[in-house]
Coordinates of C-alpha atoms and ligand atoms in Angstrom, one line a residue:
X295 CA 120.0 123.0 111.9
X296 CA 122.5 121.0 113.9
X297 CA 126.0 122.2 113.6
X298 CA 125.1 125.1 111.3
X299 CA 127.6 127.9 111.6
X300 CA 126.8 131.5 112.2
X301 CA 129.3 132.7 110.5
X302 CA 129.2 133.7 107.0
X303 CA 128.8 130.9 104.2
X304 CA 132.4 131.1 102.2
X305 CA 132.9 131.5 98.7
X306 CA 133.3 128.3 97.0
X307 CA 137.5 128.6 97.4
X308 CA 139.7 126.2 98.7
X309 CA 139.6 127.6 101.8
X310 CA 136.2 127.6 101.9
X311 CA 136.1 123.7 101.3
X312 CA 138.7 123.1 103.8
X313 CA 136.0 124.7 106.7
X314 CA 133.5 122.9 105.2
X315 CA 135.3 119.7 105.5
X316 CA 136.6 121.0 109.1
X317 CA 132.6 121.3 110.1
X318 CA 131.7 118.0 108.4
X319 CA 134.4 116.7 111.0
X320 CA 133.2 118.4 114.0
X321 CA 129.9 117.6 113.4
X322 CA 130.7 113.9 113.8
X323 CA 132.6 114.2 116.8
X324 CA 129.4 116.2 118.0
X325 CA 126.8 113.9 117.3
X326 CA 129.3 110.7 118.6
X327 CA 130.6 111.9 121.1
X328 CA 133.6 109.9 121.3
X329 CA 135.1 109.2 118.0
X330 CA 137.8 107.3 116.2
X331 CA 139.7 109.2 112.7
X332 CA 138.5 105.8 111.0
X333 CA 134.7 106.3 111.8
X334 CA 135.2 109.8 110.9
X335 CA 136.4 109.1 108.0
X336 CA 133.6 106.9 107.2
X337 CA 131.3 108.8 108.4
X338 CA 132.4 111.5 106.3
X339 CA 133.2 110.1 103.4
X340 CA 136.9 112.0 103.7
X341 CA 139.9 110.5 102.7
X342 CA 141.9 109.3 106.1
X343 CA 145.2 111.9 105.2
X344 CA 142.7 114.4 105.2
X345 CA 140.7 113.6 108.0
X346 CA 144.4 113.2 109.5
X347 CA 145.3 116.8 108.7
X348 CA 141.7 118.3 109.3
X349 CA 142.4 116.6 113.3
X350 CA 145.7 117.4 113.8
X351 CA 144.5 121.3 112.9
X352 CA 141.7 121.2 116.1
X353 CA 144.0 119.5 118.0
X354 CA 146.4 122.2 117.6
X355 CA 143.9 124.7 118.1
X356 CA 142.9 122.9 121.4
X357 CA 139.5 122.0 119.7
X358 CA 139.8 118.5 120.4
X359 CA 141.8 115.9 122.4
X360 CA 142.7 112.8 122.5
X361 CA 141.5 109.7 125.5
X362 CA 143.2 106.4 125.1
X363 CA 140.7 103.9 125.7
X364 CA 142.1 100.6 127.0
X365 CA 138.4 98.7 127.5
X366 CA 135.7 98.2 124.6
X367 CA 133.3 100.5 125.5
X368 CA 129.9 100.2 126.4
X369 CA 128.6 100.8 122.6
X370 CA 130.9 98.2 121.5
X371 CA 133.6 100.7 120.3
X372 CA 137.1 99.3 120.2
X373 CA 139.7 100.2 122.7
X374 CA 142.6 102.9 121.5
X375 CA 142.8 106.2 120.9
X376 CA 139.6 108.0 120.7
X377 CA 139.1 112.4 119.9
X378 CA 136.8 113.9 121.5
X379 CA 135.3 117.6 121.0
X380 CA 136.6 120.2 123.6
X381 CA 133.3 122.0 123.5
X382 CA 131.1 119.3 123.2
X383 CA 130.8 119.4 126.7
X384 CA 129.4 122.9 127.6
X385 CA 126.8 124.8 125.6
X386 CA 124.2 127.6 126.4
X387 CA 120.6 128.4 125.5
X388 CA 118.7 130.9 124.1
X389 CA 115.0 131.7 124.3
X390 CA 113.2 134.7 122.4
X391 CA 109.8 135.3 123.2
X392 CA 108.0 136.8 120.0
X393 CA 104.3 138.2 120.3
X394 CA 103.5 135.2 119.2
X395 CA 105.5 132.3 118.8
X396 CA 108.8 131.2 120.6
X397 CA 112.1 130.5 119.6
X398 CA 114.2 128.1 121.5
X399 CA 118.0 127.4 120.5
X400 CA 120.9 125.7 121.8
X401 CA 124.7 127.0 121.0
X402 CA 128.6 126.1 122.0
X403 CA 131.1 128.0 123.0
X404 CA 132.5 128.1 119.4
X405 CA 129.4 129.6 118.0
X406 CA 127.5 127.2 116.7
X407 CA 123.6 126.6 116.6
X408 CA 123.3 123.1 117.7
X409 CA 119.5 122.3 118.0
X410 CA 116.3 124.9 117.3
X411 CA 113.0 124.7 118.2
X412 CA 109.8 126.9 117.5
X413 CA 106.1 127.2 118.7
X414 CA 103.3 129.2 118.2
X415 CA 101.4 130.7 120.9
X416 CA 99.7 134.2 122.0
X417 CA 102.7 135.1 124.3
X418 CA 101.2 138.6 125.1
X419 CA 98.5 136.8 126.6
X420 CA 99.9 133.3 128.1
X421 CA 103.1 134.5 130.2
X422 CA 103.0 131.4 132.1
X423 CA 102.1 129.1 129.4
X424 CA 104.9 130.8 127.5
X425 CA 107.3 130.6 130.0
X426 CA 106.5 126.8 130.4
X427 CA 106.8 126.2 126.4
X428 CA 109.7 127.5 126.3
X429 CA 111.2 125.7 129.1
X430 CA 109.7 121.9 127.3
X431 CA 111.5 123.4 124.2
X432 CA 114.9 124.2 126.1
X433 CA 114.6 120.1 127.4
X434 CA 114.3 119.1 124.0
X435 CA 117.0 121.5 122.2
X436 CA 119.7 119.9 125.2
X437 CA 118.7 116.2 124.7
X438 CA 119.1 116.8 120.6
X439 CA 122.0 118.3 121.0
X440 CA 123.1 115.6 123.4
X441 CA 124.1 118.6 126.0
X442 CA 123.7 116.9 129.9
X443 CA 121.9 119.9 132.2
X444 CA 125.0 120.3 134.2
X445 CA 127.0 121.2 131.4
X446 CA 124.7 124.4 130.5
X447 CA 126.3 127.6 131.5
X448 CA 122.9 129.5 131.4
X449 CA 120.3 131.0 129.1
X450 CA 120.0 133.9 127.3
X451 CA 116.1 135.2 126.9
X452 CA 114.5 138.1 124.7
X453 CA 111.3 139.6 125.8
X454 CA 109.1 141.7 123.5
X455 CA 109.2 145.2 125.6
X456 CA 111.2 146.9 128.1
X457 CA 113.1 145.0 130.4
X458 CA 114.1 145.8 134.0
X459 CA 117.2 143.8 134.6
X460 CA 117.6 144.4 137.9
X461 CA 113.9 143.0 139.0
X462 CA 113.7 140.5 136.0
X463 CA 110.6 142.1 134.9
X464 CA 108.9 143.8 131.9
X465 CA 109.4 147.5 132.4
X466 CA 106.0 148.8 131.9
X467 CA 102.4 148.0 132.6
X468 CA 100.9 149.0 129.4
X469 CA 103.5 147.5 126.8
X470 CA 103.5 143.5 127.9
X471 CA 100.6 143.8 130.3
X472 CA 99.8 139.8 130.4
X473 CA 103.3 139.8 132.1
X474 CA 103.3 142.8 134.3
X475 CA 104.7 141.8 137.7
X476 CA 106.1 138.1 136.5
X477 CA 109.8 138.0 137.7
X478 CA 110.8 136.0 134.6
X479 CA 114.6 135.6 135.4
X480 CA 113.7 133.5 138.8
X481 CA 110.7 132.0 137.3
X482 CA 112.7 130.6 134.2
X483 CA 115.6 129.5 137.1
X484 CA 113.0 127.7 138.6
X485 CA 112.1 125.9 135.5
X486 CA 115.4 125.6 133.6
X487 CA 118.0 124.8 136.8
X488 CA 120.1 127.2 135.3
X489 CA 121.5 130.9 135.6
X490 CA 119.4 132.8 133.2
X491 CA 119.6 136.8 131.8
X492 CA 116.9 138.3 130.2
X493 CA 117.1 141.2 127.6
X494 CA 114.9 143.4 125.7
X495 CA 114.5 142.0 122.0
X496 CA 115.7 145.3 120.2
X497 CA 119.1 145.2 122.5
X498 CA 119.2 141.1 121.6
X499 CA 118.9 142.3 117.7
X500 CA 121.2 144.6 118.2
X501 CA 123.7 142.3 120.3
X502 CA 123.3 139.3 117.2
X503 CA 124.6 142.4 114.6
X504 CA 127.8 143.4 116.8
X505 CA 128.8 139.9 116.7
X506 CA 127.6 138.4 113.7
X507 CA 126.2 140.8 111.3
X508 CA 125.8 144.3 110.1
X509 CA 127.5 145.9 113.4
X510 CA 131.3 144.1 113.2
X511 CA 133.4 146.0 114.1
X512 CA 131.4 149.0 114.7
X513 CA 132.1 150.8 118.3
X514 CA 128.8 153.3 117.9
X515 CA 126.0 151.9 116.3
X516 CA 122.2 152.0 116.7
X517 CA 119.5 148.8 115.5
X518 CA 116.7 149.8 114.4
X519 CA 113.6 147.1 114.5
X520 CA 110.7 148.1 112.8
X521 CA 108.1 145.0 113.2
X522 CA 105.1 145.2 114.6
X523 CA 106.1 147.7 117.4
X524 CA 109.4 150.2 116.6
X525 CA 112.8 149.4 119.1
X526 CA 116.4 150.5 118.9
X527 CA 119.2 148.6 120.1
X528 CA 122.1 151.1 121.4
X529 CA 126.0 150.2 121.1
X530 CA 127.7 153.0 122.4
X531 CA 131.8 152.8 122.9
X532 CA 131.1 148.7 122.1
X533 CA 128.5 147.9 124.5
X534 CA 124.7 148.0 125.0
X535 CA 123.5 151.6 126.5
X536 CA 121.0 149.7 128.8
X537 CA 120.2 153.1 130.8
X538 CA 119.5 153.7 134.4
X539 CA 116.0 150.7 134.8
X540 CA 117.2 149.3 131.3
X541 CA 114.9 150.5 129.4
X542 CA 116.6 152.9 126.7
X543 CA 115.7 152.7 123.0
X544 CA 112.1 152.8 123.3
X545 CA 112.4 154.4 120.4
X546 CA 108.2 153.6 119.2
X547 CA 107.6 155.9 122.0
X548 CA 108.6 159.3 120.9
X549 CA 106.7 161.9 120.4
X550 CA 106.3 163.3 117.2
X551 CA 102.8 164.7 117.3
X552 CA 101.1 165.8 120.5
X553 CA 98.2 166.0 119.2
X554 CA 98.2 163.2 117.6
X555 CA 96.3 159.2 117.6
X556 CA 96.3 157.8 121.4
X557 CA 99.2 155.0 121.7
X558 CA 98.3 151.6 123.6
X559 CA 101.1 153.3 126.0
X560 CA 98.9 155.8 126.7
X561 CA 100.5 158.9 125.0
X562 CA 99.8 160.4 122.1
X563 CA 101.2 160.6 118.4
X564 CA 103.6 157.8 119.3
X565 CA 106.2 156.9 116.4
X566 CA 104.1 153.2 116.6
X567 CA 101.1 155.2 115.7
X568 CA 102.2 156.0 112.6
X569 CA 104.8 153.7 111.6
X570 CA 104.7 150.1 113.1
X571 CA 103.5 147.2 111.4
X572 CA 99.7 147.7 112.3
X573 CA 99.9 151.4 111.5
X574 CA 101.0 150.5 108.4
X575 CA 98.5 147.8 108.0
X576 CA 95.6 150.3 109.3
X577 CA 96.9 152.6 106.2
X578 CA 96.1 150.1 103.6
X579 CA 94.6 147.1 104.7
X580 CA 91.0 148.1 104.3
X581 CA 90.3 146.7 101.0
X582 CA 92.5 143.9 100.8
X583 CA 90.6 142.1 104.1
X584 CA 91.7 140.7 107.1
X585 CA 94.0 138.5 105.6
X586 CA 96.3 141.4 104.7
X587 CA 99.7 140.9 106.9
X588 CA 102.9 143.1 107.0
X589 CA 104.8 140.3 104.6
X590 CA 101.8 141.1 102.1
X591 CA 102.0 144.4 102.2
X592 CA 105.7 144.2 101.4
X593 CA 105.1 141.7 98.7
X594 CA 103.0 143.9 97.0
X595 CA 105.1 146.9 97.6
X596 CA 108.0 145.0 95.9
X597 CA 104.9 144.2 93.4
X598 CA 104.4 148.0 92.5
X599 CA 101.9 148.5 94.2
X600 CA 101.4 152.6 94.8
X601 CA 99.6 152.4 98.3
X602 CA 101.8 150.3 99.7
X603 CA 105.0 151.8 98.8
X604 CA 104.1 154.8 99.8
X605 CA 102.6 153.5 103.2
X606 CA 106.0 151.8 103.8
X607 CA 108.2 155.0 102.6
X608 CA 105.6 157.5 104.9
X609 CA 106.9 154.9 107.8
X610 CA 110.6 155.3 106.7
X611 CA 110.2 159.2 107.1
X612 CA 108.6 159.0 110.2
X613 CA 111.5 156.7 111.4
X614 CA 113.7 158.7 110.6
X615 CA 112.4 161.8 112.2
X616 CA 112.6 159.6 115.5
X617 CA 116.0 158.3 114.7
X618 CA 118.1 161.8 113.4
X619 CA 116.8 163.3 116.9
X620 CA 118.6 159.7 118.4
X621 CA 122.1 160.5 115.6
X622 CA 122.1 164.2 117.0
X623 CA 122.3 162.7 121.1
X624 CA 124.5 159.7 120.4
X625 CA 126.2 160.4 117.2
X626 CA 126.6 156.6 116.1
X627 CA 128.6 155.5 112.2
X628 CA 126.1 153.4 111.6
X629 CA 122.0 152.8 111.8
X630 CA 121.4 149.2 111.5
X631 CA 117.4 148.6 110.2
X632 CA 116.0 145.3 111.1
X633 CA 112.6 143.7 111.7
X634 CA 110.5 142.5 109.2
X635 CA 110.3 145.4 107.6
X636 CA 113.1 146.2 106.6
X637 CA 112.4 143.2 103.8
X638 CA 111.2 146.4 101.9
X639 CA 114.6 147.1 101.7
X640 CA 115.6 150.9 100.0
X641 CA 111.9 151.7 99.9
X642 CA 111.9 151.9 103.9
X643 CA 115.7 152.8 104.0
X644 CA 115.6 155.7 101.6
X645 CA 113.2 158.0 103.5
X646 CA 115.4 157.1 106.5
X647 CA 118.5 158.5 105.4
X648 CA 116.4 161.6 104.2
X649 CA 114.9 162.4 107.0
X650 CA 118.4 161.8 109.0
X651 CA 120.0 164.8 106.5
X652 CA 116.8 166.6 107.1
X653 CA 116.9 166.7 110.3
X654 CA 120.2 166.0 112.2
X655 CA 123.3 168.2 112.9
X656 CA 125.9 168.1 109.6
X657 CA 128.2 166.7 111.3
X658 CA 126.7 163.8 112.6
X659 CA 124.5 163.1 109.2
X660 CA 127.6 163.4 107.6
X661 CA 129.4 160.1 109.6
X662 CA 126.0 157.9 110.0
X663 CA 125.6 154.9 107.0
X664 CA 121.6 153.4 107.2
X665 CA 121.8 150.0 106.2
X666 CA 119.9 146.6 106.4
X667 CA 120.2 144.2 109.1
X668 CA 121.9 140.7 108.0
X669 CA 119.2 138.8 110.7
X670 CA 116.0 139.4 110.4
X671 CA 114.0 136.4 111.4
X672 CA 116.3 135.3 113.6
X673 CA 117.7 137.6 115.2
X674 CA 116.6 137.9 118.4
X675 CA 117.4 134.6 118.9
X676 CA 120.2 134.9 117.6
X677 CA 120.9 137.9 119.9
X678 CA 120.3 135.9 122.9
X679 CA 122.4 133.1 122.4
X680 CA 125.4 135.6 121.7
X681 CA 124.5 136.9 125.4
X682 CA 124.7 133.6 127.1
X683 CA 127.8 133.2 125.0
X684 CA 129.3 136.7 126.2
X685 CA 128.2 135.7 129.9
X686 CA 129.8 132.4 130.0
X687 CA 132.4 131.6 131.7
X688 CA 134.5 129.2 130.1
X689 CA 133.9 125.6 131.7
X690 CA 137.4 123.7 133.0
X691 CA 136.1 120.1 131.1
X692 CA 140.0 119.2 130.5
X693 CA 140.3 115.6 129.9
Ligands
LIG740 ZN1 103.4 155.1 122.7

């Protein structure tokens, strides 16, 4: 993954080439170092007049400078003038913590993914043995990405429930119990040497849409991840409604049936009851065996299968229940639906936007678009390198 950009792929213009070309340049002066325009252009393959132009454009834009090196140095390079990359210096990191596997990354400033790593473990169960993981991981993203420790400007880290920022804790006892009472921010300081944040993993999907994806540019928008629990994400006026112990958007946690199945959070008739990822799996998964997972079901949905579409549209209308009560209290433009399934693309969507006409206030089902997330995977991580990026302070590494 090193040096792939977040930002959108182009469209085969000569614009588009011209950033291609402009990455195939930084990218050498990322993994060198210290570079000449000759061994870029070899390295490249460029022509030297464009390797000439494509430098003098980061220079201008303060991208790169230039060090005049009078001695050989000590990897044999000749003395002269030498570029180096502005950025190359300072970078951040971000960690998600899935239910089961974690995600490791390592970014610059200019919003690049430098180095990714990924493991597989029972994180509900192992805090400590996650938190250590991911910590080995963050080690070897840095040294890939040839980023020294002191030049990290801190970490940005996703945890898979509510989040009390102000304790670095999970929020509740019953949602992440293997981690009830770990204070994760000064335990990953401890590990990493460096200032860390930690964020719920809706709010980090949400965070990666603003400022990469299907949020641009949208002031009031709500992300939706339906996975194997159900989270929003909430931008209101352009920022993340965190709420007084920063736990809004617990959105799998509304009621919609009093009466109805007992929730691991120790309600009843939960949204997650009826229309997470093992709900879902519950509803059809009896005669297909244990191997059944929530990709499958979607598979087959896509597949035709009558079961499982109407499993995954029953969850859309359920959803969307939950979320026209959240359009009718915070009146957002735009519902972003991410988590895995929202693969299933109109066939979860549809019932959403049905039930949001249903059942919000005209006026605000009127001005709200449901549409699908552009991370799915990744987002979280994603999510958590753009809030070490937002919390960085720019570093003064002038020549
Ligand atoms: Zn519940």
């Amino acid at each position: 993954m090193a040096g792939t950009s977040i930002r959108g792929k182009g469209d085969g213009t000569l614009g588009w080439l011209r950033e291609r070309n402009r990455e195939r340049v930084i990218g050498v002066l990322r993994t060198q170092g210290r570079t000449s325009q000759a061994d870029i252009a070899r390295a490249t393959g460029l022509s030297r007049t464009t390797v000439s132009s494509l430098v003098a454009e980061l220079r201008d834009s303060s991208l790169v400078f230039e060090v005049d090196v009078k001695e050989p140095n000590v990897r044999g390079g000749r003395p002269g003038v030498q570029l180096v990359l502005q950025d190359s210096s300072s970078a951040v990191v971000g960690i998600d913590f899935g239910h089961s596997h974690v995600l490791v990354a390592a970014a610059d400033l200019a919003h690049n993914v430098l180095a990714e790593r990924r493991c597989e473990l029972d994180v509900d169960h192992n805090a400590e043995e996650a938190l250590d993981a991911s910590a080995r991981l963050a080690v070897e993203v840095l040294d890939e990405a040839g980023v020294q420790r002191k030049n990290v400007l801190g970490a940005g880290i996703g945890i898979p429930g509510p989040v009390d920022r102000a304790r670095g804790t999970v929020g509740s006892a019953t949602i992440l119990p293997g981690w009830l009472g770990l204070r994760i921010g000064a335990e990953m300081e401890k590990r990493l040497g460096f200032a860390v944040e930690i964020e719920n993993d809706a709010n980090l999907g949400a965070l990666a849409e603003l400022t990469w994806g299907s949020g641009r540019g949208c002031a009031n928008f709500a992300y939706i991840k339906v996975a194997t629990g159900v989270g929003a994400g909430l931008v209101v006026d352009g920022s993340l409604l965190r709420g007084a112990s920063g736990t809004a958007g617990e959105l799998g946690h509304t009621t919609l049936n009093e009466s109805g199945a007992l929730c691991y959070c120790g309600n009843r008739g939960c949204l997650e009851t009826v229309a997470s990822g093992p709900a879902i799996l519950r509803l059809v998964g009896r005669d297909e065996g244990e191997s059944l997972t929530l990709g499958g079901v979607i598979e087959l949905a896509a597949q035709g299968d009558v079961r499982c579409r109407r499993a995954i549209s029953d969850a859309g209308r359920e959803i969307g229940v939950a979320v026209a009560g959240l359009c009718n209290l915070i009146n957002p433009e735009r519902i972003v639906v991410g988590g895995l399934l929202s693969r299933a693309g109109d066939l979860l969507l549809q019932p959403i936007r049905d039930s949001i006409r249903r059942y919000t206030v005209l006026a605000a089902a009127e001005c709200v678009d449901v549409v699908p997330a552009t991370f799915v995977e990744r987002a979280e991580l994603l999510g958590s390198l753009a809030l070490a990026i937002r919390r960085a302070k720019p570093s003064s590494t002038a020549p």
